[in-house]
């Protein structure tokens, strides 16, 4: 009888612990720093090559290391209180959310869950498409030698909105390429920025 009571108590404790894991991450325009502090590759982890400009600035690099399985995406959604995954909760907007890399792959970000969070494409001015533009800007600054890699990673992981305002030189979110910045990827001329009011 005593053993049965202990088993029930143990099960209750385990249930409380496991249920506390899912949905504990707080969501805002910034990821929860306790859940998503950011993580990056190091050494020769960048697609089997050194995490240097020679590797990261090569066209198409990010495609070679973008490996986030559905199981990991589901874990990210659940941690942020979205057991129904995309198009539920704060992701219930027209284009839903992307499971975004806080430190982008273009500047050495990794696929660890601590670097991932669900970010809406709309419903807020500081959305995923606006952050995409910052990611490409930081890649350009790194690849042209204007910023050190560690500096770009720290800037975007500590507060990507403050980083955006600093390097895009505006307090208002702008979107000049919808995240598809060919003029940054290929080193072309930066196109005129257009204000974004996506809500």
mmCIF file of C-alpha atoms in Angstrom:
data_model
loop_
_atom_site.group_PDB
_atom_site.id
_atom_site.type_symbol
_atom_site.label_atom_id
_atom_site.label_comp_id
_atom_site.label_asym_id
_atom_site.label_seq_id
_atom_site.Cartn_x
_atom_site.Cartn_y
_atom_site.Cartn_z
ATOM 1 C CA UNK A 1 0.000 0.000 0.000
ATOM 2 C CA UNK A 2 2.831 2.350 0.941
ATOM 3 C CA UNK A 3 4.645 1.527 -2.296
ATOM 4 C CA UNK A 4 1.485 2.248 -4.271
ATOM 5 C CA UNK A 5 1.138 5.646 -2.588
ATOM 6 C CA UNK A 6 4.768 6.437 -3.351
ATOM 7 C CA UNK A 7 4.254 5.492 -7.000
ATOM 8 C CA UNK A 8 1.225 7.779 -7.202
ATOM 9 C CA UNK A 9 3.155 10.612 -5.571
ATOM 10 C CA UNK A 10 6.070 10.115 -7.943
ATOM 11 C CA UNK A 11 3.743 10.152 -10.939
ATOM 12 C CA UNK A 12 2.132 13.359 -9.694
ATOM 13 C CA UNK A 13 5.518 15.049 -9.283
ATOM 14 C CA UNK A 14 6.644 13.948 -12.744
ATOM 15 C CA UNK A 15 3.387 15.169 -14.268
ATOM 16 C CA UNK A 16 3.844 18.603 -12.698
ATOM 17 C CA UNK A 17 7.424 18.812 -13.892
ATOM 18 C CA UNK A 18 6.686 17.782 -17.456
ATOM 19 C CA UNK A 19 3.590 19.942 -17.787
ATOM 20 C CA UNK A 20 5.584 22.936 -16.603
ATOM 21 C CA UNK A 21 8.003 22.625 -19.513
ATOM 22 C CA UNK A 22 5.531 23.186 -22.325
ATOM 23 C CA UNK A 23 4.133 26.666 -22.680
ATOM 24 C CA UNK A 24 6.467 28.324 -20.191
ATOM 25 C CA UNK A 25 8.224 30.562 -22.707
ATOM 26 C CA UNK A 26 6.950 34.137 -22.856
ATOM 27 C CA UNK A 27 6.175 35.675 -26.238
ATOM 28 C CA UNK A 28 6.546 39.277 -27.358
ATOM 29 C CA UNK A 29 8.274 40.965 -30.283
ATOM 30 C CA UNK A 30 11.443 39.536 -28.715
ATOM 31 C CA UNK A 31 11.928 35.854 -27.875
ATOM 32 C CA UNK A 32 12.057 34.708 -24.256
ATOM 33 C CA UNK A 33 15.740 35.028 -23.353
ATOM 34 C CA UNK A 34 15.507 32.085 -20.951
ATOM 35 C CA UNK A 35 14.192 29.790 -23.685
ATOM 36 C CA UNK A 36 15.875 31.335 -26.723
ATOM 37 C CA UNK A 37 19.152 33.031 -25.740
ATOM 38 C CA UNK A 38 20.614 32.292 -29.156
ATOM 39 C CA UNK A 39 23.204 29.722 -30.218
ATOM 40 C CA UNK A 40 25.804 29.630 -32.970
ATOM 41 C CA UNK A 41 28.146 27.197 -34.641
ATOM 42 C CA UNK A 42 31.833 27.280 -33.777
ATOM 43 C CA UNK A 43 35.047 25.684 -34.955
ATOM 44 C CA UNK A 44 34.392 23.623 -38.072
ATOM 45 C CA UNK A 45 30.651 23.272 -37.447
ATOM 46 C CA UNK A 46 29.602 25.592 -40.289
ATOM 47 C CA UNK A 47 28.716 22.883 -42.777
ATOM 48 C CA UNK A 48 31.939 21.045 -41.937
ATOM 49 C CA UNK A 49 34.005 24.147 -42.603
ATOM 50 C CA UNK A 50 35.495 26.854 -40.371
ATOM 51 C CA UNK A 51 33.005 29.527 -39.310
ATOM 52 C CA UNK A 52 34.819 32.280 -41.146
ATOM 53 C CA UNK A 53 33.911 34.843 -43.780
ATOM 54 C CA UNK A 54 35.216 32.506 -46.473
ATOM 55 C CA UNK A 55 32.519 30.006 -45.488
ATOM 56 C CA UNK A 56 29.630 32.184 -44.327
ATOM 57 C CA UNK A 57 29.818 34.724 -47.138
ATOM 58 C CA UNK A 58 29.709 32.118 -49.875
ATOM 59 C CA UNK A 59 26.461 32.275 -51.831
ATOM 60 C CA UNK A 60 24.042 29.526 -50.795
ATOM 61 C CA UNK A 61 25.780 28.719 -47.500
ATOM 62 C CA UNK A 62 22.660 28.869 -45.328
ATOM 63 C CA UNK A 63 20.887 26.248 -47.466
ATOM 64 C CA UNK A 64 23.622 23.746 -46.648
ATOM 65 C CA UNK A 65 23.076 23.984 -42.876
ATOM 66 C CA UNK A 66 19.328 24.644 -42.575
ATOM 67 C CA UNK A 67 18.300 21.429 -40.840
ATOM 68 C CA UNK A 68 15.364 21.814 -38.447
ATOM 69 C CA UNK A 69 13.178 18.684 -38.377
ATOM 70 C CA UNK A 70 9.428 18.916 -37.794
ATOM 71 C CA UNK A 71 9.862 17.346 -34.358
ATOM 72 C CA UNK A 72 12.095 20.224 -33.291
ATOM 73 C CA UNK A 73 9.715 22.806 -34.758
ATOM 74 C CA UNK A 74 6.852 21.210 -32.837
ATOM 75 C CA UNK A 75 8.896 21.352 -29.620
ATOM 76 C CA UNK A 76 9.514 25.063 -30.191
ATOM 77 C CA UNK A 77 5.817 25.778 -30.725
ATOM 78 C CA UNK A 78 4.883 23.782 -27.628
ATOM 79 C CA UNK A 79 7.473 25.565 -25.479
ATOM 80 C CA UNK A 80 5.887 28.880 -26.481
ATOM 81 C CA UNK A 81 2.397 27.680 -25.584
ATOM 82 C CA UNK A 82 1.265 26.664 -29.062
ATOM 83 C CA UNK A 83 0.499 22.931 -28.894
ATOM 84 C CA UNK A 84 -1.566 23.330 -32.078
ATOM 85 C CA UNK A 85 1.588 24.619 -33.816
ATOM 86 C CA UNK A 86 1.372 27.219 -36.598
ATOM 87 C CA UNK A 87 -1.738 29.384 -37.162
ATOM 88 C CA UNK A 88 -2.770 29.110 -33.495
ATOM 89 C CA UNK A 89 -2.466 31.588 -30.613
ATOM 90 C CA UNK A 90 -0.226 34.528 -31.498
ATOM 91 C CA UNK A 91 0.596 32.741 -34.768
ATOM 92 C CA UNK A 92 -3.054 32.924 -35.825
ATOM 93 C CA UNK A 93 -2.356 35.598 -38.447
ATOM 94 C CA UNK A 94 -2.672 35.578 -42.227
ATOM 95 C CA UNK A 95 0.750 34.106 -42.974
ATOM 96 C CA UNK A 96 1.259 32.374 -39.645
ATOM 97 C CA UNK A 97 4.703 32.101 -38.067
ATOM 98 C CA UNK A 98 8.082 30.844 -39.045
ATOM 99 C CA UNK A 99 10.307 28.957 -36.622
ATOM 100 C CA UNK A 100 13.013 31.560 -36.804
ATOM 101 C CA UNK A 101 16.710 31.362 -36.008
ATOM 102 C CA UNK A 102 17.401 34.176 -33.540
ATOM 103 C CA UNK A 103 21.030 34.268 -34.663
ATOM 104 C CA UNK A 104 20.502 33.786 -38.372
ATOM 105 C CA UNK A 105 22.231 31.018 -40.272
ATOM 106 C CA UNK A 106 23.875 33.648 -42.475
ATOM 107 C CA UNK A 107 26.001 34.816 -39.534
ATOM 108 C CA UNK A 108 26.739 31.401 -38.074
ATOM 109 C CA UNK A 109 23.534 30.684 -36.138
ATOM 110 C CA UNK A 110 22.879 27.053 -35.273
ATOM 111 C CA UNK A 111 19.822 24.813 -35.435
ATOM 112 C CA UNK A 112 19.748 24.228 -31.665
ATOM 113 C CA UNK A 113 16.347 24.721 -30.047
ATOM 114 C CA UNK A 114 17.875 27.473 -27.892
ATOM 115 C CA UNK A 115 18.281 29.463 -31.108
ATOM 116 C CA UNK A 116 14.708 28.949 -32.339
ATOM 117 C CA UNK A 117 11.387 30.693 -31.658
ATOM 118 C CA UNK A 118 8.038 31.142 -33.435
ATOM 119 C CA UNK A 119 7.925 34.599 -35.023
ATOM 120 C CA UNK A 120 4.797 35.917 -36.810
ATOM 121 C CA UNK A 121 4.982 37.165 -40.385
ATOM 122 C CA UNK A 122 2.310 39.773 -39.591
ATOM 123 C CA UNK A 123 0.182 41.060 -36.726
ATOM 124 C CA UNK A 124 3.008 43.217 -35.399
ATOM 125 C CA UNK A 125 5.256 45.804 -36.989
ATOM 126 C CA UNK A 126 8.352 44.011 -35.669
ATOM 127 C CA UNK A 127 7.682 40.848 -37.612
ATOM 128 C CA UNK A 128 9.711 38.086 -39.238
ATOM 129 C CA UNK A 129 10.032 39.877 -42.580
ATOM 130 C CA UNK A 130 11.443 42.967 -40.899
ATOM 131 C CA UNK A 131 13.957 40.818 -39.013
ATOM 132 C CA UNK A 132 14.914 39.118 -42.292
ATOM 133 C CA UNK A 133 16.035 42.490 -43.600
ATOM 134 C CA UNK A 134 18.223 43.029 -40.523
ATOM 135 C CA UNK A 135 19.742 39.571 -40.940
ATOM 136 C CA UNK A 136 20.839 40.382 -44.459
ATOM 137 C CA UNK A 137 22.154 43.773 -43.344
ATOM 138 C CA UNK A 138 24.286 42.142 -40.652
ATOM 139 C CA UNK A 139 25.596 39.616 -43.144
ATOM 140 C CA UNK A 140 26.627 42.445 -45.439
ATOM 141 C CA UNK A 141 28.350 44.296 -42.584
ATOM 142 C CA UNK A 142 30.247 41.143 -41.617
ATOM 143 C CA UNK A 143 31.167 40.126 -45.139
ATOM 144 C CA UNK A 144 32.470 43.606 -45.980
ATOM 145 C CA UNK A 145 34.566 43.686 -42.815
ATOM 146 C CA UNK A 146 32.537 46.421 -41.126
ATOM 147 C CA UNK A 147 31.627 44.170 -38.158
ATOM 148 C CA UNK A 148 33.193 41.177 -36.438
ATOM 149 C CA UNK A 149 31.186 37.947 -36.508
ATOM 150 C CA UNK A 150 30.858 37.837 -32.709
ATOM 151 C CA UNK A 151 29.573 41.409 -32.749
ATOM 152 C CA UNK A 152 26.800 40.618 -35.235
ATOM 153 C CA UNK A 153 25.782 37.523 -33.259
ATOM 154 C CA UNK A 154 25.681 39.398 -29.955
ATOM 155 C CA UNK A 155 23.782 42.328 -31.452
ATOM 156 C CA UNK A 156 20.934 40.258 -32.879
ATOM 157 C CA UNK A 157 20.657 37.814 -29.962
ATOM 158 C CA UNK A 158 20.613 40.372 -27.144
ATOM 159 C CA UNK A 159 17.839 42.543 -28.624
ATOM 160 C CA UNK A 160 17.199 42.249 -32.336
ATOM 161 C CA UNK A 161 14.909 45.295 -32.398
ATOM 162 C CA UNK A 162 17.537 47.559 -30.804
ATOM 163 C CA UNK A 163 20.081 46.052 -33.198
ATOM 164 C CA UNK A 164 17.752 46.802 -36.100
ATOM 165 C CA UNK A 165 17.280 50.424 -35.051
ATOM 166 C CA UNK A 166 21.031 50.889 -34.731
ATOM 167 C CA UNK A 167 22.113 49.355 -38.025
ATOM 168 C CA UNK A 168 19.115 50.268 -40.151
ATOM 169 C CA UNK A 169 19.337 53.785 -38.662
ATOM 170 C CA UNK A 170 15.623 54.165 -38.009
ATOM 171 C CA UNK A 171 13.219 53.757 -35.102
ATOM 172 C CA UNK A 172 10.469 52.554 -37.439
ATOM 173 C CA UNK A 173 10.441 49.094 -39.015
ATOM 174 C CA UNK A 174 11.125 49.167 -42.724
ATOM 175 C CA UNK A 175 11.157 46.457 -45.313
ATOM 176 C CA UNK A 176 13.012 47.020 -48.519
ATOM 177 C CA UNK A 177 13.134 43.474 -49.838
ATOM 178 C CA UNK A 178 10.709 41.278 -47.916
ATOM 179 C CA UNK A 179 13.621 39.274 -46.579
ATOM 180 C CA UNK A 180 14.744 38.324 -50.089
ATOM 181 C CA UNK A 181 17.610 40.775 -50.275
ATOM 182 C CA UNK A 182 19.423 39.858 -53.462
ATOM 183 C CA UNK A 183 21.097 43.268 -53.405
ATOM 184 C CA UNK A 184 22.637 42.339 -50.048
ATOM 185 C CA UNK A 185 23.346 38.698 -50.840
ATOM 186 C CA UNK A 186 25.229 39.565 -53.990
ATOM 187 C CA UNK A 187 26.740 42.815 -52.755
ATOM 188 C CA UNK A 188 24.632 45.010 -54.993
ATOM 189 C CA UNK A 189 23.338 48.490 -54.249
ATOM 190 C CA UNK A 190 20.899 48.804 -51.392
ATOM 191 C CA UNK A 191 17.397 49.525 -52.618
ATOM 192 C CA UNK A 192 15.370 52.399 -51.136
ATOM 193 C CA UNK A 193 13.630 51.361 -47.924
ATOM 194 C CA UNK A 194 9.854 51.344 -47.772
ATOM 195 C CA UNK A 195 7.966 51.756 -44.528
ATOM 196 C CA UNK A 196 6.057 48.713 -43.353
ATOM 197 C CA UNK A 197 2.808 48.784 -41.429
ATOM 198 C CA UNK A 198 1.887 45.104 -41.307
ATOM 199 C CA UNK A 199 -0.656 44.447 -38.576
#
